[in-house]
Amino acid sequence: MHENSAQVSNEFLEAFADAWNRHDAEAILSFMTADCIFESSAGPEVCGTRYVGREAVRRGCEDVWATFPDAQWSNATHFAFGDRGVSEWTFSGTRSDGMRVEVHGCDLFTFRGGKIALKNSYRKNRPPIARRSS
């Protein structure tokens, strides 16, 4: 069977987002090409932190979950068209110091061969807030 970019669907992106919410690096990597790139929304470079290749992308996922052990992406909407796609979401997570982040963001995707070749992540720059005591 011949795979092309047109096979990427909104449901594909929803399943990819679900893998992020489960903190399942293996599942995430199954949606990505062997030479995948993940450009995170934070980091020292103009593109954030850039992870190139499957093992580096796995580290990028683990870095996110180490910083925000309860990380979740909710209220997601997705669209895919040809070799490009977008997911919009609300990110929430609590850092180890108890400060909470809740912001809107998006991922811009480039597809190749029915998989994600590039995940370029963006989110609003909102200061962390103190965790509310229950």
Coordinates of C-alpha atoms in Angstrom, one line a residue:
M1 CA 0.0 0.0 0.0
H2 CA 1.3 3.4 -0.9
E3 CA 1.3 6.0 1.9
N4 CA 1.1 9.7 1.2
S5 CA 0.6 12.9 3.3
A6 CA -3.1 13.0 2.3
Q7 CA -3.7 10.0 4.6
V8 CA -3.2 12.1 7.7
S9 CA -6.6 13.0 9.2
N10 CA -8.1 14.9 12.1
E11 CA -8.6 11.6 13.8
F12 CA -4.8 10.8 13.4
L13 CA -4.0 14.1 15.1
E14 CA -6.5 13.4 17.8
A15 CA -4.9 10.0 18.5
F16 CA -1.5 11.7 18.5
A17 CA -2.8 14.2 21.1
D18 CA -4.2 11.3 23.2
A19 CA -0.8 9.7 23.3
W20 CA 0.7 13.0 24.7
N21 CA -2.0 13.1 27.4
R22 CA -1.2 9.5 28.3
H23 CA 2.6 10.4 28.5
D24 CA 3.2 7.5 26.1
A25 CA 6.5 8.2 24.2
E26 CA 6.3 4.9 22.2
A27 CA 2.8 5.7 20.9
I28 CA 3.9 9.3 20.1
L29 CA 6.9 8.0 18.1
S30 CA 4.7 5.6 16.2
F31 CA 3.0 8.6 14.6
M32 CA 6.3 10.2 13.5
T33 CA 8.9 9.6 10.8
A34 CA 12.3 8.0 11.6
D35 CA 14.0 11.4 11.1
C36 CA 11.3 13.4 12.9
I37 CA 11.8 16.8 14.5
F38 CA 10.1 18.3 17.5
E39 CA 10.6 22.0 18.1
S40 CA 9.3 22.7 21.6
S41 CA 7.6 25.9 22.7
A42 CA 10.4 26.8 25.1
G43 CA 14.2 26.8 25.0
P44 CA 17.3 28.9 24.3
E45 CA 17.0 28.9 20.4
V46 CA 14.8 31.0 18.2
C47 CA 12.8 27.8 17.5
G48 CA 12.7 26.7 21.2
T49 CA 14.6 23.5 21.9
R50 CA 14.9 21.4 18.8
Y51 CA 15.0 17.6 19.0
V52 CA 16.0 15.8 15.9
G53 CA 15.5 12.0 15.4
R54 CA 13.5 9.5 17.3
E55 CA 15.7 9.2 20.4
A56 CA 16.0 13.0 20.7
V57 CA 12.3 13.4 20.3
R58 CA 11.7 10.8 23.0
R59 CA 14.0 12.8 25.3
G60 CA 12.0 15.9 24.4
C61 CA 8.8 14.2 25.4
E62 CA 10.4 13.1 28.7
D63 CA 11.7 16.6 29.3
V64 CA 8.2 18.0 29.0
W65 CA 6.8 15.4 31.5
A66 CA 9.8 15.9 33.9
T67 CA 9.0 19.6 34.0
F68 CA 5.3 19.1 34.2
P69 CA 4.5 15.6 35.6
D70 CA 0.7 16.3 35.3
A71 CA 0.9 17.8 31.8
Q72 CA -2.3 17.7 29.8
W73 CA -3.5 19.2 26.5
S74 CA -7.3 19.8 26.5
N75 CA -10.0 21.4 24.4
A76 CA -8.1 20.3 21.3
T77 CA -9.2 21.0 17.7
H78 CA -7.3 19.6 14.7
F79 CA -7.1 19.9 11.0
A80 CA -5.0 18.3 8.4
F81 CA -4.7 19.4 4.7
G82 CA -2.2 17.8 2.4
D83 CA 1.2 17.8 3.9
R84 CA 0.4 20.3 6.7
G85 CA -1.7 20.3 9.8
V86 CA -2.6 22.2 13.0
S87 CA -3.7 21.3 16.5
E88 CA -5.0 24.0 18.9
W89 CA -5.2 23.2 22.6
T90 CA -5.1 24.4 26.2
F91 CA -2.0 23.2 28.0
S92 CA -2.0 22.8 31.8
G93 CA 0.7 21.5 34.1
T94 CA 2.2 22.0 37.5
R95 CA 6.0 22.3 37.9
S96 CA 7.9 20.7 40.8
D97 CA 7.9 24.0 42.6
G98 CA 4.1 24.0 42.7
M99 CA 3.7 26.8 40.1
R100 CA 1.0 26.1 37.6
V101 CA 0.9 26.9 33.9
E102 CA -2.3 27.1 31.9
V103 CA -2.1 28.6 28.4
H104 CA -3.5 28.2 24.9
G105 CA -1.2 26.9 22.2
C106 CA -0.9 25.1 19.0
D107 CA 1.3 22.7 17.0
L108 CA 2.1 23.2 13.4
F109 CA 2.8 19.9 11.6
T110 CA 4.5 18.9 8.4
F111 CA 3.6 15.4 7.2
R112 CA 5.5 13.0 5.1
G113 CA 4.5 9.4 4.1
G114 CA 1.4 9.5 6.3
K115 CA 3.4 10.5 9.4
I116 CA 4.5 13.6 11.3
A117 CA 8.0 14.8 10.1
L118 CA 7.9 18.1 12.1
K119 CA 6.0 19.1 15.2
N120 CA 6.5 22.8 15.8
S121 CA 4.9 23.8 19.1
Y122 CA 3.8 27.3 20.2
R123 CA 2.1 28.5 23.4
K124 CA 1.1 31.8 24.9
N125 CA 3.6 33.3 27.3
R126 CA 1.7 33.6 30.5
P127 CA 3.5 33.7 33.9
P128 CA 3.0 30.6 36.1
I129 CA 0.5 31.0 38.9
A130 CA 0.7 29.7 42.5
R131 CA -1.1 26.4 43.0
R132 CA -4.4 26.9 44.9
S133 CA -4.6 25.0 48.1
S134 CA -7.7 22.8 48.5

